[in-house]
Amino acid sequence: MSAQLAATDPHEVADAAGHDHGDHGHHAVVENNFMGLPNIKLAMWAFLGSECMFFGSLIGTYFFYHGKALAGPLPQDVFSIGITSISTFLLLMSSLTMALAVDAMKQRNPATARNFLVITALLGATFVGFQVYEFSHFVHLGLKLSTSLFGSTFYVMTGFHGGHVTVGVIWLSMLALLIHKGKLNPAKLPINVEVAGLYWHFVDIVWIVIFTFVYLLEFIQ
Amino acid sequence: MAALSVFDKALEPVYHQEREVKYGLVDWLTTVDHKKIGVLYGVAGLFYLLVGGLEALLFRIQIAKPDQNIFVGDTFNGLVTMHATTMVFMAVMPLIAAFSNYFVPLMIGARDVAFPRMNAFSWWTFCFGSILLNSSLIFAEFPAAGWTGYAPLTTKAMSPSAGIDFWWAGLTMLAISSMVAGVNFVVTILNMRAPGMTLMRVPVLVWMMMVIQFLLAFSFPPVAVGLILLSFDRTFGTVFYEYTMGGDPHLWQHLFWVFGHPEVYVLILPSMGIVSEILPVFARRPLFGQHAVIFSGIFIGFVGFGVWGHHMFTAGMGPIADAVFASTTAIIAIPTGVKIFNWLGTLWGAKMTYPTPMIFALSFIPLFTIGGLSGIMHANAPLDLQQHDSYFVVAHFHYVLVGGALMGLFAGFYFYMPKVTGKLMNEALGKVHFWLFAIGLNLTFWPMHDLGNRGMPRRIYTYPADAGWNFDNLLATSGVFLMAAGTLVFVYNILTSLKNGKAAGRDPWDACTLEWLADSPPKAHNFDFTPIVFSERPLWDHKHTADMAIPVPAAAEEIHMPSYSWKPMWVSGGIVLILVGLLLLHTIPFSWLISVAGGLSIIGSLYAWVTEPV
């Protein structure tokens, strides 16, 4: 696969290609020109940069409209720091289990990695469950999408975060299933799990930002 | 001195491929070959160039004379909106994608992009998105709120027509396509270069392509958010843009222009790259200050994210924001000027030849500079207050986009088509195309400066006879006919050259970069062996410097080529289903089931995607 070709040292590529540039009298020098990251990992970092702009725009929109809602309920009326703290804790713990999955895979231990992936996915799903409960509770308190700018910005911002967690849950479950069935190239398993981990940690970090700035700051007097 | 004929003696590589290549239509539907995807983008881009041109021709006929009643009201607005949307997103961007797909891997000595199936996914998402956007004409009517789609003008109350729904749905798909392509090409250029091709040995065109891939990846998310908020307002009753609920009209403008201004550089930087490749070849000397040209392109990319407010000087951002955006905008003139002086330095005293690609590339410099100079005028906030929304602005961005971006792309077509088709394009027809188009564009857009200064606003569909705008408007419309004629000559030239063109050979222009090492047209695997790069001009040094000849290995190389795949198209199709379900939400009961089906089909397709052997 071309991706593997790129990840290799250029001298090896040249040698594999039958080039011999040790003693053929070339004055010119072949220099190493790769970034030192596998394609898929570099792609994930670029994608996460793109995602930063995405969530930056959503969170920016929330603060652009903060305090401009013309009708209640307002954030202080609906937020329940206790409940959200529990779901936040669970999500943060899922980052720990994700890191353990990545580590297990690095030690070439697919069964352990699979188990930690399942635990991570379950923790993520629990977080999404909390969010569903939170949303229905807020609607019960009278905050709908169309109620006010607060309703619109809050639901869409946290909803898209929850959507990302859901995508992550599907991804990790699929990965665990594929590892279980042995359908993936064993040589590529560590990098596959690591890249899924990058995504998962990113989604967690976005939640830390939202929990801190949207929920906690609301209660600073 | 090594001739290029040594490459003829290279052995064919030994293929490892999971599935046999399909032929005919199935091949084009399932291909993951960057060259075929490039051709698909090119054909689509040329098609939409004709469509967008036709739309312009129609509304220019309406305002050729005062008090006409051919296309009035929302028909006119729809034509204007679709002209701009088509030209920006469905003509120039896919033409750029055609060049980046076809030539970036060739120019860096790679066999394909980093993620071939993701590349096919970008193409199908673009293809379906552009069809979805244009299908508004069949199922509803053209969106008529301008290509900038300013909310609250696009809210349900102001634009009840479903045209806007097709607009946000189609643009969302184009945004996904561009973001995915951006990530793919950033990785390709950083990671897939041939041995020895350090970053400073990467050709200028590839550098400019890398800058715009970063711009695509980082500037599309804000407008995607703006479009998502708009879709929620129109579909689920949120109040982001509802001024009766406290919604602020600045919100859309910020989200749109944070994307919109980097987008301008997405459109122009590739043409600057193409010109930087062509001028040295026909001036027979290296590009003057190649590194300065590269770094000024990078600088434009960075600062391009900090200038969006100059589209909003009249929106009331306050004096501090105005001053900041005026300053950053003026700063952009510096790296742009660096490039212009480097091109002039390249040409200074050179013994030039003037085939068609060269005259297009040469015309780029003054035409782009005219647009650049009126752009600096807009950096001046007080002056911009007077010019805002007038034809002066229309003149400015058409000089940049037609005189700049499009002339650069035409130059690229004449320069690179021999590589794609193996046939040289007709020189006489090329020059007819050039003169028709160059005269036509100046005839159309130069009088618009005058119209703007005389106070003619953009996007009006008629005007009284005594406004003093009659002569300029007639000139402008007659120029459009010349451009249309030139474009038809161009298309005719492509088609006849395919059949009757002279064989191009490997290196018809005696050029200096790696793409000319491959066959014309290149084989599926591009190069029989992995080329090793010793300098910025590997092919030139191969031809002229004995100890820098590119070594041809004695043994055949073993390569793995990716197989065809249906999965990219399936995933794109799933996105279409999700959007169609949303578009029909208030028309057909339970249409959300279509969206659910789309989501499930994406999950299924992705499972098949990761498990299929490539």
Short mmCIF file of C-alpha atoms in Angstrom, two decimals, chain A residues 49-50 53-54 57, chain B residues 93 175 178-179 212-225 254-264 266 301 304-305:
data_model
loop_
_atom_site.label_atom_id
_atom_site.label_comp_id
_atom_site.label_asym_id
_atom_site.label_seq_id
_atom_site.Cartn_x
_atom_site.Cartn_y
_atom_site.Cartn_z
CA GLY A 49 -7.31 21.06 13.71
CA SER A 50 -10.34 21.33 11.46
CA MET A 53 -12.42 25.46 14.10
CA PHE A 54 -15.78 23.66 14.11
CA SER A 57 -17.36 28.40 15.94
CA MET B 93 -12.80 25.02 -7.01
CA ALA B 175 -17.93 21.82 2.53
CA SER B 178 -13.42 20.22 0.67
CA MET B 179 -12.51 19.53 4.31
CA ILE B 212 -4.89 26.08 0.17
CA GLN B 213 -5.47 22.59 1.59
CA PHE B 214 -4.78 24.02 5.04
CA LEU B 215 -7.16 26.87 4.22
CA LEU B 216 -9.84 24.38 3.11
CA ALA B 217 -9.44 22.24 6.22
CA PHE B 218 -9.50 25.18 8.65
CA SER B 219 -11.79 27.73 6.99
CA PHE B 220 -14.71 25.52 5.93
CA PRO B 221 -15.76 24.51 9.49
CA PRO B 222 -16.96 28.03 10.43
CA VAL B 223 -19.19 28.31 7.35
CA ALA B 224 -20.33 24.73 7.94
CA VAL B 225 -21.45 25.86 11.40
CA HIS B 254 -18.73 36.64 10.79
CA LEU B 255 -19.15 32.88 10.29
CA PHE B 256 -19.42 33.32 6.54
CA TRP B 257 -16.48 35.67 6.04
CA VAL B 258 -14.13 33.81 8.42
CA PHE B 259 -14.50 31.21 5.70
CA GLY B 260 -15.13 33.60 2.82
CA HIS B 261 -11.87 35.45 2.84
CA PRO B 262 -9.51 32.46 3.10
CA GLU B 263 -11.68 31.07 0.30
CA VAL B 264 -10.55 33.97 -1.90
CA VAL B 266 -8.07 29.21 -2.12
CA GLY B 301 -2.42 31.86 3.91
CA GLY B 304 -5.80 35.48 5.18
CA PHE B 305 -7.49 34.26 8.37
#
